[in-house]
Coordinates of C-alpha atoms and ligand atoms in Angstrom, one line a residue:
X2 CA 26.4 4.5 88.2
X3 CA 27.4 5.9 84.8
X4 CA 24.4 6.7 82.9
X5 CA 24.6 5.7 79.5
X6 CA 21.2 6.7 78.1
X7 CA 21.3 8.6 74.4
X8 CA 20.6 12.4 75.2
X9 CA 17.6 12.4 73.0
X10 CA 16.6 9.9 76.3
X11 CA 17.0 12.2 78.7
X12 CA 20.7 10.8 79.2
X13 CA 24.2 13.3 79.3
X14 CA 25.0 14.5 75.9
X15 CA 28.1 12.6 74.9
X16 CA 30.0 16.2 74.1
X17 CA 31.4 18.6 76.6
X18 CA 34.1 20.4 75.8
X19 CA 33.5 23.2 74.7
X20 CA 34.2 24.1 70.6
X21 CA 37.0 26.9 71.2
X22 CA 37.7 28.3 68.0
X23 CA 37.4 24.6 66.2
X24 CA 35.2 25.7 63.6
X25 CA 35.7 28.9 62.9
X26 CA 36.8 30.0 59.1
X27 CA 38.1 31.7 57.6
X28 CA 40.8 32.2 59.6
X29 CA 41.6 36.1 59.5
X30 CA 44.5 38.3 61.3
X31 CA 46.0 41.4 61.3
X32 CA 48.0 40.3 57.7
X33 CA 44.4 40.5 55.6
X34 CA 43.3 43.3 56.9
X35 CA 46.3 45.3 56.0
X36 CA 45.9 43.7 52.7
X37 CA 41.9 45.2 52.4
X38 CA 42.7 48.0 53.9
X39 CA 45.5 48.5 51.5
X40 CA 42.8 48.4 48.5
X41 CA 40.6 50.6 50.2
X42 CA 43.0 53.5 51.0
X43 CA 44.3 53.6 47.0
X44 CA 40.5 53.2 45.8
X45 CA 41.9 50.2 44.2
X46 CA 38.3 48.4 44.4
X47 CA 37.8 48.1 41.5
X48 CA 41.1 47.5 39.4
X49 CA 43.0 44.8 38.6
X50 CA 46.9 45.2 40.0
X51 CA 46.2 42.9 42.9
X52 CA 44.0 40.7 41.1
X53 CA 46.7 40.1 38.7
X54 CA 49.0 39.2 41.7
X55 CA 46.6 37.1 42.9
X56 CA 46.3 35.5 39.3
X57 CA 50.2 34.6 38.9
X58 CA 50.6 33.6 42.5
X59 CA 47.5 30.5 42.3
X60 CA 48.8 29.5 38.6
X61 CA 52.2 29.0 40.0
X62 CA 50.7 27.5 43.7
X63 CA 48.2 25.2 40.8
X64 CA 50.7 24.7 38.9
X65 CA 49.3 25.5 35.4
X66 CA 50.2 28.7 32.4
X67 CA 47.0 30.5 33.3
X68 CA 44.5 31.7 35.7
X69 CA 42.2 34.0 35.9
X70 CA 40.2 36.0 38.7
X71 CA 36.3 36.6 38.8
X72 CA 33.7 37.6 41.4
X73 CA 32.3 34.1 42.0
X74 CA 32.7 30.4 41.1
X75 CA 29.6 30.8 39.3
X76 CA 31.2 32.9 36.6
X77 CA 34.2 31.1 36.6
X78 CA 32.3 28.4 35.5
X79 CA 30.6 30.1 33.1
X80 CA 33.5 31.6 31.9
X81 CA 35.3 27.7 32.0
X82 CA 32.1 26.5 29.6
X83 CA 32.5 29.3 26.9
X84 CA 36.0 29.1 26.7
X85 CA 35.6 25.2 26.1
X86 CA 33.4 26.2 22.6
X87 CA 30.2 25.2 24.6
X88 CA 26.9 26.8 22.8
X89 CA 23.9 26.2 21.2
X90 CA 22.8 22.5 20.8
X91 CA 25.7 21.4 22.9
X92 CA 25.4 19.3 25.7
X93 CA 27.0 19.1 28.8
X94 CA 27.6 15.6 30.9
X95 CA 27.2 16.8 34.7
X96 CA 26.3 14.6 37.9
X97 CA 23.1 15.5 39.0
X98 CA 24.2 15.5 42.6
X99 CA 26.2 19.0 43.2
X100 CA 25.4 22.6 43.7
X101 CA 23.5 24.3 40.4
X102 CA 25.8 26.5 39.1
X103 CA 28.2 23.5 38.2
X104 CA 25.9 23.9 35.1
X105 CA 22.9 26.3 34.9
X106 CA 24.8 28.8 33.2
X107 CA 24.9 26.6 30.1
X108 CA 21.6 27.8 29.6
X109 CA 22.1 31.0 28.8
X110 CA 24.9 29.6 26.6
X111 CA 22.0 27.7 24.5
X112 CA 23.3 24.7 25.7
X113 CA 21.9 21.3 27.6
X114 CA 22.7 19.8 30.4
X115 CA 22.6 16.1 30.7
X116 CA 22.5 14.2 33.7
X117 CA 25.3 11.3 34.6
X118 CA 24.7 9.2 37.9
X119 CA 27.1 9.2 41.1
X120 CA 29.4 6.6 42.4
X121 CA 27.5 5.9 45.3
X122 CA 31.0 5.6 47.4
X123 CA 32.8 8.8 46.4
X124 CA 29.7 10.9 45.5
X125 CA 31.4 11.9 42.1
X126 CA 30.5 11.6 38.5
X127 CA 30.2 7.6 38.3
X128 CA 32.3 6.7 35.2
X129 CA 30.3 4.3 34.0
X130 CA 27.4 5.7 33.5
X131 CA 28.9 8.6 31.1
X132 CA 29.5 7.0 27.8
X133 CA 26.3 5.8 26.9
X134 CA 25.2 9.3 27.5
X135 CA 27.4 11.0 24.4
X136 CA 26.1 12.0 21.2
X137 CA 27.1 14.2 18.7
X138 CA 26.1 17.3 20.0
X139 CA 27.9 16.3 23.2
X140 CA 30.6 18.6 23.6
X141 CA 32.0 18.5 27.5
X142 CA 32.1 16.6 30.6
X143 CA 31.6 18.8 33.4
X144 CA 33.4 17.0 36.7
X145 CA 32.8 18.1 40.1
X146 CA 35.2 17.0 43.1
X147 CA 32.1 16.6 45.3
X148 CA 32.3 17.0 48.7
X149 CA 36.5 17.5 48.7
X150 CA 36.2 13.9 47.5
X151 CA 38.4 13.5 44.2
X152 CA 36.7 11.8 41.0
X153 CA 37.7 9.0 39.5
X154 CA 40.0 10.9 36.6
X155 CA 41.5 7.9 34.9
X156 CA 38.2 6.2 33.3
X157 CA 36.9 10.0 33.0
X158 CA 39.8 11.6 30.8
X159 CA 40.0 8.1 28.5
X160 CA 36.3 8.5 27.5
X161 CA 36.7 12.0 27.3
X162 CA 39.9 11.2 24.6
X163 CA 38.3 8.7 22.7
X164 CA 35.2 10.8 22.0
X165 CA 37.0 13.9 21.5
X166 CA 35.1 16.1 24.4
X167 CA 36.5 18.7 26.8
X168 CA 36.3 18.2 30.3
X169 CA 35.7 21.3 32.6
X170 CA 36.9 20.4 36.8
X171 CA 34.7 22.1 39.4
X172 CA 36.8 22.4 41.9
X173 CA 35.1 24.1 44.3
X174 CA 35.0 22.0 47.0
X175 CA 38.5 20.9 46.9
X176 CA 40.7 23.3 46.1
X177 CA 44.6 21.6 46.5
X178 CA 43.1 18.0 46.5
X179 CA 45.1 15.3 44.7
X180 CA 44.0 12.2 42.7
X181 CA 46.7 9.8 42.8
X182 CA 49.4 12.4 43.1
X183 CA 48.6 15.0 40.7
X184 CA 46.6 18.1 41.6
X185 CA 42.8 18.6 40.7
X186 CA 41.8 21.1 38.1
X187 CA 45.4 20.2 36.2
X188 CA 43.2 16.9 34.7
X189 CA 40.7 18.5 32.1
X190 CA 41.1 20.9 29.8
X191 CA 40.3 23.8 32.2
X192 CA 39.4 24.3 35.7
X193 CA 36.9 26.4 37.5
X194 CA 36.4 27.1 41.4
X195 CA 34.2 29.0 43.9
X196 CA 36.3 30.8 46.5
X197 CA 33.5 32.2 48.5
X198 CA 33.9 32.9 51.6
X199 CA 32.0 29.4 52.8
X200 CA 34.5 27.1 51.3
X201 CA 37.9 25.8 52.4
X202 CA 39.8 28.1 50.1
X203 CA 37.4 31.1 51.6
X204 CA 38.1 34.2 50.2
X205 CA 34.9 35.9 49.9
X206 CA 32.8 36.0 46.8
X207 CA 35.2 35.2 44.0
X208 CA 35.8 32.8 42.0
X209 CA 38.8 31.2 39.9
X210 CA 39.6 29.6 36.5
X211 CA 42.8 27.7 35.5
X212 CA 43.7 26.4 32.3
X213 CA 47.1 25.4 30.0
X214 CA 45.3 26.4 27.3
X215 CA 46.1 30.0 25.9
X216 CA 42.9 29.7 23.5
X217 CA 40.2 28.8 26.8
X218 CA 41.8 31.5 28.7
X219 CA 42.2 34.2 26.0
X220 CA 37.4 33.0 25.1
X221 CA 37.3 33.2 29.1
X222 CA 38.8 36.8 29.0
X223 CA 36.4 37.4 26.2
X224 CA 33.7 36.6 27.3
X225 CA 33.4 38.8 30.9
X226 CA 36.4 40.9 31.7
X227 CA 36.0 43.3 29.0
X228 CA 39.4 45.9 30.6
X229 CA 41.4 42.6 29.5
X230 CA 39.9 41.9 26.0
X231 CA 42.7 44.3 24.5
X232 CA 45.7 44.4 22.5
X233 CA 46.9 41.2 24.4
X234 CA 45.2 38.7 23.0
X235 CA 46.4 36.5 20.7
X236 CA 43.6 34.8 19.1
X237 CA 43.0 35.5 15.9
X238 CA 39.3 35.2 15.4
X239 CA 38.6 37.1 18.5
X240 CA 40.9 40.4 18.1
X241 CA 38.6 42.3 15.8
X242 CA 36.0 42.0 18.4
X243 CA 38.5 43.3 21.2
X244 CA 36.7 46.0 23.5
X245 CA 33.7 44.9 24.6
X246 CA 32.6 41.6 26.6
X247 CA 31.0 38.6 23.9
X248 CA 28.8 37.5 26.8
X249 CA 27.4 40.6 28.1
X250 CA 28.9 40.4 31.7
X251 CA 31.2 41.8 34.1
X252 CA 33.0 38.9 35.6
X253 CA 36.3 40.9 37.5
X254 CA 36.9 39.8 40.7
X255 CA 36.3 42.6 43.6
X256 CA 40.1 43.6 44.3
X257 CA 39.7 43.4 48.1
X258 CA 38.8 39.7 47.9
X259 CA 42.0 39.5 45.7
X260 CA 44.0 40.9 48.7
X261 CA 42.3 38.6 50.5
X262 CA 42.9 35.9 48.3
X263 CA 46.7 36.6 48.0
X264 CA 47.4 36.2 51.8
X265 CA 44.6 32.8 51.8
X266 CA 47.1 31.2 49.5
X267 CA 50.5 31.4 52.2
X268 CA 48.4 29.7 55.1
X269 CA 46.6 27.4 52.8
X270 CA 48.0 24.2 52.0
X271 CA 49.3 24.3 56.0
X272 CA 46.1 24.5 57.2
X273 CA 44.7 22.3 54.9
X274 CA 47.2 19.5 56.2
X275 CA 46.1 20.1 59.8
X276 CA 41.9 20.1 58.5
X277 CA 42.8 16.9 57.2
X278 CA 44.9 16.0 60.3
X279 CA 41.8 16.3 62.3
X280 CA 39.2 15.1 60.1
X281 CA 41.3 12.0 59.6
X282 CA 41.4 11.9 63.5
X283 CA 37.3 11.5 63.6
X284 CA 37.3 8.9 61.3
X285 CA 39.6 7.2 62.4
X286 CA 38.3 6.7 66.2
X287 CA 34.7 5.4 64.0
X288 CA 36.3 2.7 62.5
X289 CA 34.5 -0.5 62.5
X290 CA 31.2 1.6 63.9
X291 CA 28.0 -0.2 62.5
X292 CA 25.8 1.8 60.1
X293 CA 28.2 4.5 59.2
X294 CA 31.1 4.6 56.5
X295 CA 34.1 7.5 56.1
X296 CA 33.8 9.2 53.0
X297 CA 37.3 9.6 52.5
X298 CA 40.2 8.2 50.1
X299 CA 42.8 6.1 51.4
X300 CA 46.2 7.7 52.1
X301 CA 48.0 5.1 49.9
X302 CA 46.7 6.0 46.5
X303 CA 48.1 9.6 46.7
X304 CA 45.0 11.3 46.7
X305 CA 43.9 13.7 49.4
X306 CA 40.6 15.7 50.6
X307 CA 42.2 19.0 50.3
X308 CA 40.5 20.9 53.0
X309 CA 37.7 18.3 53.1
X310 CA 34.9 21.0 52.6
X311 CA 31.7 20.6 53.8
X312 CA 32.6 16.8 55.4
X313 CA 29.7 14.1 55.2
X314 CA 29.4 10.5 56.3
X315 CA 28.2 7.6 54.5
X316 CA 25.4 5.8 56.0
X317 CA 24.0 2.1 56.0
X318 CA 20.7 1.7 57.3
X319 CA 20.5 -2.0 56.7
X320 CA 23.3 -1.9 59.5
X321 CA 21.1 -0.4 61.9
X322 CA 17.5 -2.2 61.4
X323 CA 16.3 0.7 58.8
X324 CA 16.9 3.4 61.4
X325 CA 16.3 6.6 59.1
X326 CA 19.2 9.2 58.7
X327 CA 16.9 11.5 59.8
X328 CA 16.3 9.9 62.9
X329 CA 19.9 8.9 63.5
X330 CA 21.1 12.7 62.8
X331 CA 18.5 14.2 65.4
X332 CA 19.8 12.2 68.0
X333 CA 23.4 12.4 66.9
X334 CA 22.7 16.5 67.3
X335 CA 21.2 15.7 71.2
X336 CA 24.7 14.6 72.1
X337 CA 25.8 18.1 71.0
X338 CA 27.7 17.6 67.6
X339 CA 26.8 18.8 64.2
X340 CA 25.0 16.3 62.3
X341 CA 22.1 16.4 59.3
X342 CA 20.7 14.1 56.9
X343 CA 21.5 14.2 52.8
X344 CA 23.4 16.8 51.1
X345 CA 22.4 18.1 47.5
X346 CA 19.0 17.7 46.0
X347 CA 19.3 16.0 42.7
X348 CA 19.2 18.9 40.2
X349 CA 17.5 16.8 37.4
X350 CA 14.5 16.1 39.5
X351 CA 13.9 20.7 40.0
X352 CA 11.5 22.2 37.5
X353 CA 14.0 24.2 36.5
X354 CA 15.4 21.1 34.6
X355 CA 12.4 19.9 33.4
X356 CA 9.1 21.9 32.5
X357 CA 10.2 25.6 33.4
X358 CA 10.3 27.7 30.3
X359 CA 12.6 30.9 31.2
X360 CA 13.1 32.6 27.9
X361 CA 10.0 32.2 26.2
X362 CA 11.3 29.5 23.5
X363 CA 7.8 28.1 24.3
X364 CA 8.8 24.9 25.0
X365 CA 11.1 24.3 28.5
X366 CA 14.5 25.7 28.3
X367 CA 16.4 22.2 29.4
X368 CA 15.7 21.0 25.7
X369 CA 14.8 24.4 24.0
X370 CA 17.8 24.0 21.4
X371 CA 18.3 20.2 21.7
X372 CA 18.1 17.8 19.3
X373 CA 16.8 14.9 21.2
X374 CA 14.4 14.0 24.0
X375 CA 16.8 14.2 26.8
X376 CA 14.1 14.9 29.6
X377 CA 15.4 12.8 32.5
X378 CA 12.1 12.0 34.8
X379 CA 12.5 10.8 38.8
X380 CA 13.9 7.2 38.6
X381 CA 16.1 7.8 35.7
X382 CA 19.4 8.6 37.7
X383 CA 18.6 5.9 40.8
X384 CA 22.0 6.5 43.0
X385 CA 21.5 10.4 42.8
X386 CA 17.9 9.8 44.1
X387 CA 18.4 8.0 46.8
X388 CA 21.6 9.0 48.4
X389 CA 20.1 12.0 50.8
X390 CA 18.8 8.6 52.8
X391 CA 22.3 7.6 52.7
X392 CA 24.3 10.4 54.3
X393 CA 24.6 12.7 56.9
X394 CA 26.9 15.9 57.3
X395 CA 29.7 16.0 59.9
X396 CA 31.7 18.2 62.0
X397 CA 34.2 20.2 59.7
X398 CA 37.1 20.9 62.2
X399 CA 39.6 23.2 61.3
X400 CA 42.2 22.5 63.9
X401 CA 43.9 19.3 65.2
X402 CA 42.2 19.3 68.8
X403 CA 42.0 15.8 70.2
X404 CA 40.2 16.1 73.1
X405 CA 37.6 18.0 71.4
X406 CA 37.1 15.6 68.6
X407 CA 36.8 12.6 70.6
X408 CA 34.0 13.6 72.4
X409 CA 32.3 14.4 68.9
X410 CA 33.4 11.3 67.4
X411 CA 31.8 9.7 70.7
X412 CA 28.5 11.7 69.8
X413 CA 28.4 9.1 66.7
X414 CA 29.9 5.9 67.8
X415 CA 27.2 6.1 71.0
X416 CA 24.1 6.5 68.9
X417 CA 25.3 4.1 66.5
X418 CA 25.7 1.5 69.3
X419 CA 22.4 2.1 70.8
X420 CA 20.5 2.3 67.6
X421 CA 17.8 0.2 68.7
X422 CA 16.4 2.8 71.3
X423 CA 15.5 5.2 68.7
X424 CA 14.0 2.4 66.1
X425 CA 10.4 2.0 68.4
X426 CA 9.7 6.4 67.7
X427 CA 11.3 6.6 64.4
X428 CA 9.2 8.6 62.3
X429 CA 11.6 7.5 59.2
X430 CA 12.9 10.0 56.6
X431 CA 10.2 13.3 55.0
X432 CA 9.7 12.8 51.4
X433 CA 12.7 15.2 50.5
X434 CA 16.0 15.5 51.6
X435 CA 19.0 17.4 51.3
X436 CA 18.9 21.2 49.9
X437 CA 19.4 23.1 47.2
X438 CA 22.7 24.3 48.6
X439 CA 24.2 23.8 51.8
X440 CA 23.5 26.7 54.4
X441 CA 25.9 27.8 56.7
X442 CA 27.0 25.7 59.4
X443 CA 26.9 27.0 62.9
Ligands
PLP519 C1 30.1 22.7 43.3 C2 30.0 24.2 43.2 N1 30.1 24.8 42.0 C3 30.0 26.1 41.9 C4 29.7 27.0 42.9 C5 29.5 28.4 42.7 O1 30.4 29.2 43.3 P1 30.0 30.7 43.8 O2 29.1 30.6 45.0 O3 31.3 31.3 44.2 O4 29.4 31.4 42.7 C6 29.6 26.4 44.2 C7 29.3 27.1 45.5 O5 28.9 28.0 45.8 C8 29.7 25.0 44.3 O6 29.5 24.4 45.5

């Protein structure tokens, strides 16, 4: 007789094949090690030829006049929010749901961040909650295509025309992702990316920004690549200062992640297709499964999940008589997939964004410089707070492997079905999910 028990039962875990090389990334051959070891036999580290390679190649592969190379995503970003004219008593619209350096570094810019609400379905920025937010010391929207889930650019760009603010993509986790057609980071005025080595386009700690705009790229410059702040510039306010870097910091990407970078971006949108491919696959075999929702976009509307970084799952307790995530993800890891509860704490609810004062303004750096009381206490952003409760993390496969990801995709669908073995010993969800960032997956 078959025995159909859950494993967390005692019964036969639901996957057996074994992983192969399904999750392993980056993918890395013979090609980008020539390329590093290329940089390290010139003692090229530290210049900027390849990097500048590496620069022409992703504006032409984004599609935009201008991009330019740093060590992480986290000065790209920073780099993104001085370029956009962001400083002191400016505030910045950010979802609260997404890693923190979508917008701590506007801190040390004098600035504010202030906290928008999440669609509850695509995890993004929720449109609707932005406008109400604006005042006039409001001076960007900062967008983050969570999860390699596009937001909702349409509604977004309108507000951000009508009330004449800039709107800064972090693309991080979706490098090559499409809304309705047109590729993400080519929406807002400029475009900002993490390419460590954890992310779908993993290159090792670098980081990317990508703009039209010759003034953005020419403050960017400014600001943290001070070998680059020379004769080229164009700008007229910011020649006489040429030489030395306006924000203090060294933001030039390492030169052997740029090698590594360079040969990433051949193999990238292929193996992005055949991610997609396979995650697509899963999701496709849960279809119709109670308590559990793909958190995907639908083919038809021309957007896509780029290379669907860092994959989650919606969940629906009510579907499953209140069984918590946490409950349903423990047993969902007994059948021997990959599966945990939440993703991002909700930055707004950290004392960093509330009481904590860093520079000694004597009063808490989130409104040392502000103008008005924008504290933001737990209940104020109700979507952001309660969706750890309402979604798990997923296998991220990286290769088109059927036999593989059915058995996974089985690991779900069988502890969805028998739900009602695990409600009697649920011991329901801890007081805090989710993490400050997402740690390495096995
Ligand atoms: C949404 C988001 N923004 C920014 C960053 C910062 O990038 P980095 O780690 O390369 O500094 C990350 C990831 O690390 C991220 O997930």
């Amino acid at each position: 007789m078959i025995d159909t028990r859950l494993a967390i039962r005692g019964g036969p875990p639901a996957v057996q094949c074994p992983a192969l090389d399904i999750f392993d990334w980056p993918i890395i051959t013979p090609e980008h090690e020539q390329a590093v070891l290329d940089v390290l036999h010139r003692g090229a580290m530290s210049g900027t030829d390849v990097t500048v390679q590496f620069e022409e190649e992703f504006a032409a592969w984004q599609g935009c006049d201008y991009a330019l190379g740093c060590n992480t995503g986290t000065a790209a970003l920073h780099c993104a929010m001085f370029g956009s004219g962001v400083g002191v008593r400016d505030e910045i619209i950010c979802p609260s749901l997404t890693f923190w350096a979508s917008i701590l570094q506007c801190y040390s810019l004098g600035a504010t961040p202030v906290f928008a609400d999440i669609d509850p379905v695509s995890l993004c920025i929720d449109p609707g909650d932005i406008e109400h937010r604006i005042t006039d010391r409001t001076k960007a929207i900062m967008v983050v295509h969570y999860v390699g889930h596009p937001a909702d650019m349409e509604p977004i760009m309108d507000i951000a025309h009508r009330h004449g603010l800039k709107v800064i993509e972090d693309v991080s986790h979706a490098q090559g992702g499409h809304y309705r057609g047109r590729r993400l980071g080519t929406f807002g005025d400029v475009a900002a990316m993490s390419l460590m080595s954890g992310k779908s386009f993993a290159v090792g700690e670098a980081g990317m920004l990508v703009t039209d705009d010759r003034e953005i790229y020419e403050r960017a410059v400014a600001f943290g690549h001070y070998e680059r702040f020379d004769a080229r510039i164009q700008t007229g306010y910011l020649r006489p200062l040429m030489g030395l870097p306006l924000g203090g910091q060294k933001y030039r990407m390492h030169q052997m992640s740029s090698a590594v970078g360079r040969v990433q971006l051949k193999h990238y949108d292929q193996q992005c297709a055949e991610i997609r491919k396979a995650m697509n696959y899963f999701w496709d075999l849960l279809e119709g499964v109670p308590g559990i929702r793909a958190h995907r976009v639908s083919k038809a509307t021309g957007s896509t999940m780029a290379g669907w970084y860092n994959p989650v799952g919606l969940y629906v307790p009510e579907e499953l008589d209140g069984l918590s995530v946490t409950h349903f993800a423990e047993a969902v890891q007994a059948e021997g997939s990959f599966c945990l509860p939440g993703v991002n704490k909700p930055l707004h609810l950290h004392p960093l964004l509330n009481s904590t004062d860093i520079y000694g303004h004597g009063k808490p750096t989130r409104t040392a410089h502000s103008l008005y009381d924008l504290h933001q206490p737990p209940g104020s952003l109700p979507v952001s707070e309660r969706i750890n409760s309402r979604t798990f993390r997923i296998p991220w496969f990286k290769h088109f492997r059927p036999d593989i990801i059915k058995d996974h995709s089985a690991a779900f669908r069988k502890v969805a079905l028998h739900y009602k073995d695990l409600l009697a010993d649920d011991p329901g969800n801890p007081a805090e999910l989710g993490g400050w960032h997402f740690f390495k997956r096995s």
